[in-house]
Short mmCIF file of C-alpha atoms in Angstrom, two decimals:
data_model
loop_
_atom_site.label_atom_id
_atom_site.label_comp_id
_atom_site.label_asym_id
_atom_site.label_seq_id
_atom_site.Cartn_x
_atom_site.Cartn_y
_atom_site.Cartn_z
CA MET P 1 0.00 0.00 0.00
CA GLY P 2 1.43 3.39 -0.98
CA LYS P 3 2.08 6.07 1.57
CA GLY P 4 -0.61 8.25 0.02
CA LYS P 5 -3.20 5.57 0.67
CA GLU P 6 -1.96 4.83 4.18
CA ASN P 7 -2.59 8.34 5.40
CA GLY P 8 -5.89 8.68 3.62
CA GLY P 9 -4.18 10.45 0.72
CA TRP P 10 -3.16 13.39 2.93
CA GLY P 11 0.46 14.13 3.78
CA PRO P 12 2.00 16.87 5.94
CA GLY P 13 0.06 20.09 5.67
CA SER P 14 -3.11 18.06 5.22
CA GLY P 15 -4.94 19.10 8.37
CA LEU P 16 -6.96 16.65 10.44
CA VAL P 17 -8.27 13.39 9.01
CA ALA P 18 -10.51 11.06 11.01
CA GLN P 19 -11.48 7.79 9.37
CA GLY P 20 -14.04 5.41 10.82
CA ILE P 21 -13.44 6.20 14.50
CA ALA P 22 -15.20 3.72 16.76
CA LYS P 23 -15.45 3.46 20.53
CA LYS P 24 -17.67 1.26 22.63
CA TYR P 25 -18.82 2.06 26.15
CA LYS P 26 -21.50 0.41 28.21
CA GLY P 27 -24.72 1.88 26.82
CA PHE P 28 -23.06 4.06 24.20
CA ALA P 29 -21.08 3.49 21.04
CA LEU P 30 -19.32 5.78 18.63
CA ARG P 31 -19.64 4.33 15.12
CA ASP P 32 -17.71 5.09 11.97
CA VAL P 33 -17.07 8.78 12.61
CA SER P 34 -15.19 10.20 9.62
CA PHE P 35 -14.37 13.72 8.49
CA ARG P 36 -11.54 15.80 7.06
CA ILE P 37 -10.62 19.31 8.10
CA PRO P 38 -8.28 21.04 5.66
CA PRO P 39 -5.71 23.57 6.94
CA GLY P 40 -7.10 27.04 7.57
CA SER P 41 -10.63 25.79 8.02
CA ILE P 42 -13.01 25.44 10.96
CA THR P 43 -15.42 22.53 11.36
CA GLY P 44 -18.31 22.87 13.76
CA LEU P 45 -19.19 19.72 15.69
CA LEU P 46 -22.85 19.72 16.65
CA GLY P 47 -25.07 17.29 18.48
CA ARG P 48 -27.23 17.03 21.53
CA ASN P 49 -25.85 16.17 24.96
CA GLY P 50 -24.47 12.63 24.99
CA ALA P 51 -24.19 12.42 21.20
CA GLY P 52 -20.46 11.69 21.52
CA LYS P 53 -18.86 15.08 20.83
CA THR P 54 -16.56 15.08 23.85
CA THR P 55 -15.63 11.43 23.26
CA VAL P 56 -14.59 12.33 19.71
CA MET P 57 -12.57 15.26 21.07
CA ARG P 58 -10.83 13.11 23.69
CA ILE P 59 -10.00 10.43 21.14
CA LEU P 60 -8.56 13.03 18.77
CA ALA P 61 -6.57 14.56 21.64
CA GLY P 62 -4.95 11.15 22.20
CA HIS P 63 -6.39 10.81 25.71
CA THR P 64 -9.05 8.19 25.12
CA ARG P 65 -8.11 5.01 23.29
CA LYS P 66 -10.28 4.30 20.26
CA ASP P 67 -11.51 0.81 19.40
CA GLY P 68 -11.24 1.32 15.66
CA GLY P 69 -10.48 3.79 12.92
CA LYS P 70 -7.54 5.99 12.04
CA ILE P 71 -6.53 9.56 12.77
CA TRP P 72 -3.90 11.69 11.05
CA ALA P 73 -2.88 15.11 12.33
CA ASP P 74 -0.92 17.03 9.71
CA GLY P 75 -0.06 13.72 8.05
CA MET P 76 1.06 12.01 11.29
CA ASP P 77 -0.67 8.81 12.32
CA LEU P 78 -1.93 9.31 15.87
CA LYS P 79 -1.37 5.64 16.69
CA ARG P 80 1.99 4.96 15.07
CA GLU P 81 3.59 8.38 15.59
CA ARG P 82 1.75 9.38 18.74
CA GLU P 83 4.20 11.94 20.15
CA ALA P 84 4.84 13.61 16.78
CA ALA P 85 1.10 13.80 16.06
CA LEU P 86 0.20 15.14 19.53
CA ALA P 87 2.91 17.81 19.22
CA LYS P 88 0.83 19.24 16.37
CA ILE P 89 -2.45 19.23 18.29
CA GLY P 90 -3.67 21.97 20.61
CA PHE P 91 -6.79 21.57 22.70
CA VAL P 92 -9.35 23.23 24.91
CA ILE P 93 -11.04 20.32 26.66
CA GLU P 94 -12.57 20.24 30.12
CA GLY P 95 -10.40 18.27 32.49
CA ARG P 96 -7.56 18.52 34.97
CA MET P 97 -4.61 17.73 32.74
CA PHE P 98 -2.51 20.64 34.06
CA PHE P 99 -1.13 21.10 37.58
CA GLU P 100 -3.84 22.80 39.61
CA LYS P 101 -1.55 24.07 42.36
CA LYS P 102 1.02 25.61 40.04
CA SER P 103 0.94 28.98 38.34
CA LEU P 104 -0.06 29.40 34.71
CA TRP P 105 3.52 30.30 33.86
CA GLU P 106 4.94 27.17 35.55
CA ASN P 107 2.36 24.95 33.86
CA GLY P 108 3.24 26.43 30.48
CA GLN P 109 6.96 25.93 31.05
CA ALA P 110 6.53 22.34 32.26
CA PHE P 111 4.27 21.06 29.50
CA GLY P 112 5.44 23.44 26.78
CA ASP P 113 8.85 21.79 26.85
CA PHE P 114 7.34 18.78 25.05
CA TYR P 115 6.23 20.88 22.07
CA PRO P 116 8.91 21.85 19.54
CA GLY P 117 7.00 25.01 18.59
CA PHE P 118 6.61 26.32 22.16
CA THR P 119 8.58 29.40 23.18
CA GLU P 120 8.42 31.49 26.35
CA LYS P 121 7.95 34.57 24.20
CA SER P 122 4.84 33.22 22.50
CA TRP P 123 3.55 31.88 25.85
CA LYS P 124 3.89 35.33 27.37
CA GLY P 125 2.25 36.91 24.33
CA TRP P 126 -0.74 34.57 24.35
CA LEU P 127 -1.25 34.95 28.12
CA ARG P 128 -1.38 38.69 27.58
CA ALA P 129 -3.72 38.35 24.59
CA CYS P 130 -6.10 36.30 26.75
CA HIS P 131 -5.93 38.78 29.66
CA LEU P 132 -4.40 36.24 32.07
CA GLN P 133 -1.96 36.80 34.92
CA ALA P 134 1.08 34.55 34.48
CA ASP P 135 1.58 34.15 38.25
CA ALA P 136 -2.05 33.19 39.00
CA ARG P 137 -2.58 29.66 40.28
CA LEU P 138 -4.60 27.41 38.01
CA ASP P 139 -7.03 26.36 40.76
CA ALA P 140 -7.87 30.02 41.37
CA LEU P 141 -9.23 30.50 37.86
CA SER P 142 -12.90 30.56 36.93
CA LYS P 143 -14.22 28.15 34.28
CA GLY P 144 -14.03 30.83 31.61
CA GLU P 145 -10.47 31.72 32.56
CA ARG P 146 -9.49 28.05 32.42
CA SER P 147 -10.73 27.90 28.82
CA LYS P 148 -8.70 31.01 28.08
CA PHE P 149 -5.63 29.45 29.72
CA GLN P 150 -5.93 26.26 27.68
CA PHE P 151 -6.45 28.26 24.53
CA ALA P 152 -3.40 30.44 25.27
CA PHE P 153 -1.28 27.33 25.93
CA ALA P 154 -2.51 25.63 22.78
CA MET P 155 -1.74 28.66 20.62
CA ALA P 156 1.67 29.20 22.23
CA HIS P 157 3.00 25.98 20.68
CA HIS P 158 1.75 26.83 17.19
CA PRO P 159 -0.47 23.79 16.56
CA LYS P 160 -1.53 22.56 13.16
CA VAL P 161 -4.73 21.10 14.59
CA LEU P 162 -6.88 22.74 17.24
CA LEU P 163 -9.59 20.89 19.18
CA LEU P 164 -12.02 23.19 20.95
CA ASP P 165 -14.68 21.57 23.12
CA GLU P 166 -17.23 24.20 24.20
CA PRO P 167 -14.55 26.90 24.45
CA THR P 168 -16.90 29.85 24.67
CA GLY P 169 -19.58 28.36 26.91
CA ASN P 170 -18.20 30.06 30.02
CA LEU P 171 -16.77 33.21 28.46
CA ASP P 172 -18.24 36.66 28.97
CA PRO P 173 -19.75 38.17 25.80
CA VAL P 174 -16.94 40.72 25.45
CA PHE P 175 -14.14 38.17 25.47
CA ARG P 176 -16.25 35.72 23.47
CA LYS P 177 -16.32 38.14 20.57
CA GLU P 178 -12.63 38.87 21.01
CA PHE P 179 -11.91 35.12 21.15
CA LEU P 180 -13.75 34.40 17.92
CA ASP P 181 -11.99 37.28 16.13
CA LEU P 182 -8.64 36.08 17.44
CA LEU P 183 -9.41 32.51 16.38
CA LEU P 184 -10.44 33.49 12.85
CA GLU P 185 -7.35 35.64 12.43
CA THR P 186 -4.95 32.96 13.74
CA VAL P 187 -6.54 30.09 11.82
CA GLU P 188 -6.13 32.07 8.62
CA ARG P 189 -2.59 33.20 9.41
CA GLU P 190 -1.21 29.89 10.71
CA GLN P 191 -3.37 27.60 8.55
CA ILE P 192 -4.73 25.59 11.46
CA SER P 193 -7.42 22.90 11.16
CA VAL P 194 -9.99 23.52 13.87
CA LEU P 195 -12.64 21.18 15.23
CA TYR P 196 -15.00 23.34 17.24
CA SER P 197 -17.72 21.75 19.34
CA SER P 198 -20.38 24.06 20.73
CA HIS P 199 -24.04 24.40 21.54
CA LEU P 200 -23.77 28.10 20.72
CA THR P 201 -24.82 27.80 17.11
CA ALA P 202 -24.51 31.56 16.57
CA ASP P 203 -20.75 31.22 17.12
CA LEU P 204 -20.51 28.40 14.60
CA GLU P 205 -22.58 30.33 12.03
CA ARG P 206 -20.00 33.06 12.31
CA ILE P 207 -16.86 31.00 12.01
CA ALA P 208 -17.49 27.47 10.71
CA ASP P 209 -16.67 26.40 7.17
CA GLN P 210 -18.02 22.87 7.62
CA ILE P 211 -20.57 21.25 9.90
CA VAL P 212 -20.55 17.73 11.33
CA LEU P 213 -23.74 16.71 13.11
CA LEU P 214 -23.48 13.77 15.49
CA GLU P 215 -26.45 11.79 16.69
CA GLN P 216 -26.18 8.80 19.03
CA GLY P 217 -22.52 8.28 18.20
CA SER P 218 -22.85 8.43 14.40
CA VAL P 219 -22.37 11.19 11.86
CA LEU P 220 -25.83 12.26 10.74
CA TYR P 221 -24.65 15.02 8.45
CA ALA P 222 -21.27 16.35 7.30
CA ASP P 223 -20.87 19.02 4.66
CA SER P 224 -19.75 22.58 4.07
CA MET P 225 -21.66 25.45 5.62
CA ASP P 226 -22.34 26.92 2.16
CA ARG P 227 -23.89 23.71 0.88
CA LEU P 228 -25.90 23.37 4.07
CA THR P 229 -27.46 26.82 3.72
CA ALA P 230 -28.10 26.21 0.01
CA ARG P 231 -29.68 22.81 0.68
CA TYR P 232 -32.06 23.60 3.53
CA CYS P 233 -34.61 26.38 3.87
CA LEU P 234 -37.59 27.27 6.03
CA VAL P 235 -41.08 27.76 4.64
CA LYS P 236 -43.92 29.44 6.53
CA GLY P 237 -47.62 29.73 5.87
CA GLY P 238 -51.10 29.29 7.33
CA PRO P 239 -52.20 26.45 9.64
CA GLU P 240 -54.38 24.77 6.98
CA GLU P 241 -51.45 24.55 4.55
CA GLY P 242 -49.34 23.19 7.37
CA ARG P 243 -51.82 20.44 8.13
CA ARG P 244 -52.04 19.46 4.45
CA ILE P 245 -48.23 19.31 4.19
CA LYS P 246 -48.02 17.23 7.33
CA GLU P 247 -50.59 14.75 6.10
CA GLY P 248 -49.27 14.73 2.52
CA ASN P 249 -46.40 12.64 1.22
CA TYR P 250 -43.60 15.16 0.92
CA PRO P 251 -40.16 13.58 1.46
CA GLU P 252 -38.45 16.99 1.29
CA ALA P 253 -40.18 18.13 4.51
CA VAL P 254 -37.54 17.50 7.21
CA GLY P 255 -39.95 18.67 9.90
CA VAL P 256 -43.29 20.47 10.12
CA GLN P 257 -44.59 22.43 13.10
CA VAL P 258 -48.21 23.52 12.96
CA THR P 259 -49.72 25.97 15.47
CA ARG P 260 -53.09 27.74 15.66
CA VAL P 261 -51.76 30.75 13.76
CA GLY P 262 -49.55 29.17 11.14
CA PHE P 263 -46.93 26.58 10.31
CA GLU P 264 -43.20 26.34 9.81
CA ALA P 265 -41.35 23.57 7.99
CA MET P 266 -37.80 22.89 6.99
CA LEU P 267 -37.28 21.68 3.46
CA ASP P 268 -34.45 19.67 1.97
CA LEU P 269 -34.19 21.35 -1.43
CA GLU P 270 -32.17 18.46 -2.88
CA LYS P 271 -35.12 16.13 -2.34
CA GLU P 272 -37.51 18.87 -3.47
CA LYS P 273 -35.83 18.94 -6.88
CA SER P 274 -35.63 15.15 -7.24
CA GLY P 275 -39.11 14.81 -8.82
CA GLY P 276 -42.43 13.67 -7.34
CA PRO P 277 -44.77 15.87 -5.32
CA SER P 278 -43.25 19.23 -4.40
CA ILE P 279 -44.29 21.56 -1.58
CA LEU P 280 -43.06 24.67 -3.36
CA GLU P 281 -45.08 23.74 -6.49
CA ASP P 282 -48.19 22.62 -4.65
CA PHE P 283 -48.20 25.66 -2.31
CA PRO P 284 -46.79 28.57 -4.34
CA GLY P 285 -47.78 31.22 -1.81
CA LEU P 286 -45.46 30.03 1.01
CA ARG P 287 -42.87 32.38 2.53
CA GLN P 288 -39.31 31.08 2.12
CA GLU P 289 -36.54 31.92 4.60
CA GLU P 290 -32.96 30.89 5.17
CA ALA P 291 -32.67 28.33 7.97
CA ASP P 292 -30.31 29.29 10.79
CA LEU P 293 -28.07 26.60 12.30
CA GLU P 294 -30.05 26.25 15.52
CA LYS P 295 -33.34 25.61 13.70
CA TRP P 296 -31.62 23.32 11.22
CA MET P 297 -30.17 21.25 14.06
CA CYS P 298 -33.49 21.11 15.90
CA TYR P 299 -35.39 19.97 12.81
CA MET P 300 -32.70 17.42 11.92
CA LEU P 301 -32.76 15.90 15.37
CA GLN P 302 -36.27 16.38 16.72
CA GLU P 303 -38.02 13.74 14.61
CA ARG P 304 -35.40 11.17 15.53
CA GLY P 305 -35.27 11.82 19.23
CA ARG P 306 -38.87 12.62 20.12
CA ARG P 307 -40.01 10.60 23.10
CA PRO P 308 -43.55 10.87 24.48
CA TYR P 309 -43.70 11.90 28.15
CA VAL P 310 -44.80 8.98 30.26
CA GLU P 311 -45.16 8.98 34.03
CA GLU P 312 -42.70 6.57 35.55
CA ASP P 313 -45.36 4.27 37.03
CA GLN P 314 -47.12 4.08 33.63
CA ALA P 315 -43.98 3.20 31.75
CA VAL P 316 -43.95 -0.29 30.28
CA MET K 1 12.52 12.85 24.99
CA TRP K 2 14.38 11.34 27.98
CA LYS K 3 16.00 14.70 28.76
CA LYS K 4 12.65 16.49 28.49
CA ILE K 5 11.00 13.99 30.85
CA ARG K 6 13.84 14.36 33.36
CA ARG K 7 13.54 18.16 33.14
CA PHE K 8 9.78 17.87 33.64
CA ASP K 9 10.32 15.66 36.72
CA GLN K 10 12.93 18.01 38.17
CA ARG K 11 10.56 20.98 37.93
CA PHE K 12 8.18 19.26 40.33
CA GLY K 13 10.75 17.18 42.14
CA LEU K 14 11.40 16.55 45.81
CA SER K 15 11.46 19.80 47.74
CA GLY K 16 10.26 21.50 50.92
CA ILE K 17 8.64 19.32 53.52
CA ARG K 18 9.20 16.06 51.62
CA GLY K 19 12.94 16.77 51.32
CA ILE K 20 13.20 17.61 55.03
CA SER K 21 11.19 14.49 55.96
CA LEU K 22 13.54 12.33 53.89
CA PHE K 23 16.61 13.85 55.55
CA LEU K 24 15.21 13.54 59.09
CA GLY K 25 13.86 10.04 58.45
CA GLU K 26 17.15 8.73 57.09
CA SER K 27 19.07 10.40 59.96
CA LEU K 28 16.84 8.65 62.46
CA TYR K 29 17.24 5.35 60.58
CA PHE K 30 21.03 5.75 60.68
CA MET K 31 20.96 6.16 64.45
CA ILE K 32 18.71 3.13 64.94
CA ALA K 33 20.82 1.08 62.49
CA LEU K 34 23.88 1.99 64.54
CA VAL K 35 22.48 0.79 67.86
CA GLY K 36 20.17 -1.95 66.54
CA ASP K 37 20.18 -5.54 67.78
CA TYR K 38 21.44 -7.55 64.80
CA GLY K 39 20.95 -10.76 66.76
CA ASP K 40 17.29 -10.40 65.71
CA LEU K 41 18.13 -10.08 62.01
CA GLU K 42 14.55 -10.62 60.77
CA PHE K 43 13.33 -7.60 62.72
CA MET K 44 16.24 -5.42 61.56
CA ALA K 45 15.69 -6.50 57.93
CA GLY K 46 11.96 -5.72 58.14
CA PHE K 47 12.65 -2.38 59.78
CA ALA K 48 15.39 -1.41 57.27
CA SER K 49 13.15 -2.42 54.36
CA ALA K 50 10.19 -0.42 55.70
CA CYS K 51 12.46 2.64 56.01
CA GLY K 52 13.85 2.04 52.51
CA ILE K 53 10.38 1.77 50.98
CA ALA K 54 9.26 4.88 52.88
CA ALA K 55 12.22 6.74 51.34
CA GLU K 56 11.16 5.48 47.89
CA ILE K 57 7.59 6.64 48.52
CA LEU K 58 8.85 10.11 49.45
CA CYS K 59 11.02 10.31 46.35
CA LEU K 60 8.21 9.07 44.08
CA SER K 61 5.45 11.11 45.74
CA PRO K 62 5.73 14.10 43.35
CA CYS K 63 4.16 11.92 40.66
CA ILE K 64 0.92 11.68 42.66
CA VAL K 65 -1.10 14.86 43.12
CA ILE K 66 -4.18 15.57 45.18
CA GLU K 67 -6.38 18.08 43.41
CA GLN K 68 -9.85 19.14 44.46
CA GLY K 69 -10.22 16.18 46.74
CA SER K 70 -9.21 13.44 44.33
CA TRP K 71 -5.93 11.65 43.76
CA LYS K 72 -4.40 11.72 40.36
CA THR K 73 -1.15 10.47 38.91
CA VAL K 74 1.00 12.71 36.75
CA TYR K 75 1.07 9.70 34.40
CA SER K 76 -2.64 10.28 33.75
CA LYS K 77 -2.05 14.00 33.11
CA ILE K 78 0.62 13.45 30.50
CA SER K 79 -1.71 11.34 28.35
CA TYR K 80 -2.94 14.58 26.75
CA PHE K 81 0.58 15.71 25.87
CA PRO K 82 3.23 14.51 23.42
CA VAL K 83 5.07 12.49 26.05
CA ASP K 84 6.25 8.90 25.57
CA ARG K 85 4.38 7.25 28.43
CA LYS K 86 6.57 4.15 28.62
CA LEU K 87 9.65 6.33 28.81
CA TYR K 88 7.95 8.41 31.50
CA LEU K 89 7.42 5.27 33.59
CA ALA K 90 11.05 4.27 32.97
CA ALA K 91 12.16 7.73 34.13
CA LYS K 92 10.46 7.05 37.47
CA LEU K 93 13.12 4.40 38.04
CA VAL K 94 15.68 7.19 38.54
CA PRO K 95 14.29 8.75 41.76
CA GLY K 96 13.13 5.34 43.03
CA ALA K 97 16.50 3.71 42.47
CA ALA K 98 18.29 6.77 43.88
CA ALA K 99 16.23 6.50 47.08
CA ALA K 100 16.93 2.75 47.38
CA ALA K 101 20.63 3.22 46.67
CA GLY K 102 20.89 6.13 49.12
CA HIS K 103 19.19 4.06 51.80
CA MET K 104 21.55 1.17 51.20
CA GLY K 105 24.49 3.59 51.37
CA ILE K 106 23.31 4.81 54.76
CA THR K 107 22.94 1.20 55.94
CA TRP K 108 26.54 0.46 54.93
CA LEU K 109 27.67 3.70 56.55
CA ALA K 110 26.11 2.40 59.77
CA PHE K 111 27.97 -0.92 59.31
CA LEU K 112 31.22 1.03 58.83
CA ALA K 113 30.58 3.12 61.92
CA MET K 114 29.86 -0.06 63.88
CA ALA K 115 33.16 -1.55 62.72
CA LEU K 116 34.97 1.62 63.82
CA MET K 117 33.19 1.38 67.17
CA LYS K 118 34.32 -2.26 67.30
CA ARG K 119 30.77 -3.56 67.55
CA PRO K 120 30.61 -7.14 66.28
CA LEU K 121 28.50 -7.87 63.18
CA ALA K 122 28.74 -11.02 61.07
CA MET K 123 29.47 -10.59 57.37
CA GLU K 124 26.63 -12.99 56.59
CA GLY K 125 24.17 -10.75 58.43
CA MET K 126 25.38 -7.67 56.55
CA LEU K 127 25.03 -9.42 53.20
CA LEU K 128 21.59 -10.82 54.03
CA LEU K 129 20.37 -7.40 55.11
CA THR K 130 21.77 -5.83 51.94
CA LEU K 131 20.10 -8.50 49.81
CA SER K 132 16.78 -8.04 51.58
CA LEU K 133 16.99 -4.25 51.09
CA ALA K 134 17.71 -4.69 47.38
CA VAL K 135 14.89 -7.21 46.85
CA SER K 136 12.26 -5.25 48.78
CA GLY K 137 13.32 -1.96 47.11
CA VAL K 138 13.10 -3.37 43.59
CA TRP K 139 9.85 -5.17 44.44
CA PHE K 140 8.19 -1.99 45.69
CA LEU K 141 9.47 0.12 42.79
CA ALA K 142 8.09 -2.37 40.28
CA GLY K 143 4.79 -2.48 42.21
CA PHE K 144 4.58 1.31 42.21
CA LEU K 145 5.10 1.55 38.45
CA VAL K 146 2.55 -1.20 37.77
CA ALA K 147 0.00 0.52 40.06
CA MET K 148 0.57 3.84 38.29
CA ALA K 149 0.18 2.28 34.84
CA LEU K 150 -2.96 0.43 35.96
CA ALA K 151 -4.46 3.62 37.40
CA GLY K 152 -4.00 4.86 33.83
CA GLU K 153 -6.15 7.70 32.69
CA GLU K 154 -8.77 7.39 35.37
CA GLU K 155 -9.19 9.83 38.22
CA SER K 156 -10.01 9.05 41.82
CA LYS K 157 -8.97 5.43 41.67
CA PHE K 158 -7.03 5.85 44.88
CA PRO K 159 -8.68 3.08 46.88
CA GLY K 160 -7.92 0.68 44.00
CA TRP K 161 -4.35 1.48 43.20
CA GLY K 162 -3.67 2.68 46.74
CA ALA K 163 -4.44 -0.90 47.81
CA LEU K 164 -1.96 -2.14 45.20
CA LEU K 165 0.68 0.20 46.66
CA PHE K 166 -0.03 -1.05 50.17
CA LEU K 167 0.27 -4.63 48.90
CA ALA K 168 3.63 -3.82 47.31
CA PHE K 169 4.75 -2.18 50.57
CA GLU K 170 3.66 -5.09 52.77
CA SER K 171 4.99 -7.81 50.49
CA GLY K 172 8.30 -5.95 50.13
CA ILE K 173 8.80 -6.03 53.90
CA SER K 174 7.70 -9.67 54.07
CA LEU K 175 10.24 -10.58 51.39
CA ALA K 176 13.00 -8.94 53.44
CA TYR K 177 11.83 -10.84 56.51
CA VAL K 178 11.77 -14.18 54.65
CA ILE K 179 15.25 -13.63 53.18
CA CYS K 180 16.79 -13.02 56.60
CA ARG K 181 14.94 -15.80 58.37
#
């Protein structure tokens, strides 16, 4: 097998490649998770709680052992060349991987030594950029400051791959904006491949080039943001039209919500154009709108995960 | 990588209260070794081994941290970083072996002092005690590394791998006792 095939056809400077990642836990399994993130691009990882986002992040960070699949970071096989691959990966992941009772500066010096790209100058610069005191103890930081610290450390060693697990969830709005600007600028300048997991879909709409949607440990959708917005749209109209659409056989309707005053549905325009009955042709008066990421995610997931509420003693 | 791991270890190495405890503990051991009753060799071997293992524990203690109420090994922390984990475990042999060797040196210093004081001590007893110190020291060090590797990436497994450490401690002393019997 040629080298090109071994690393999924991507050599150094190829970003992050995940191929068929699998992991089994009691009651949960990650199945065949695959995606590619080219350099200088940001991929948003979406999914409801427990979908497997953090597990994917921890596997990619080299912390959790996978049961199957392959990962290449900038052309380095995470299994065969573990240290070389991890030296190219930066992360913001919840956990106590640093020394809690040491200062930020000491932590940076201790762990930074293992990264060839780490310098004290860049460490100092990134601490300043993230408004952090170098002599502050790690256990004295708030959750938001810990995210900032991890981000500063990750950037100080000039990674080629950046894994961000809910990095802005605990940040104040002022720094959140600053953080996203800083991220966009650095990703562009240093050609980093970023996997960004967040429930804040507004952040992802702003920065993501691709979207990967996880559901129950599997990839439900993976494509570019441009194709996603071109493929899905919202239509709105009266309640009667809504009821007819709901009862009719329209495969392009991803989800329909009918209320007393009107209806809203998300359409898959690829299916709409594939022939057969069409909502847009049958109901020409409907209002069409662009679907935002939050609504898209809700429509994509709600039909799959809807569970009727049942009192515990009535449950079968 | 070896040099980087050693540098990493030295940053958070033995210092402060642990260093003072080691010094005071070994000083006390030296005095007891000097006046000990070597007629009861099993007791002296058990005692010397317990002190030796305690010195090893002190020297290896920087690789266990207590944070926010739970115990964690530094080995579990480095799994996120580009560190060769097998080499990291091998690097733990350095402080462990240094503690064991230092302890043995102090034991022999006590033998030398006893000779100067013209206190009788059979060569066989000295060799048996040395052998028991070496066996118990290596046994505990190996047990410590196995416990740390088994604790792996999990947090708060102290009762589990703490029990393994206790087992290594106890069996190390028993080995010394059996050798000198």
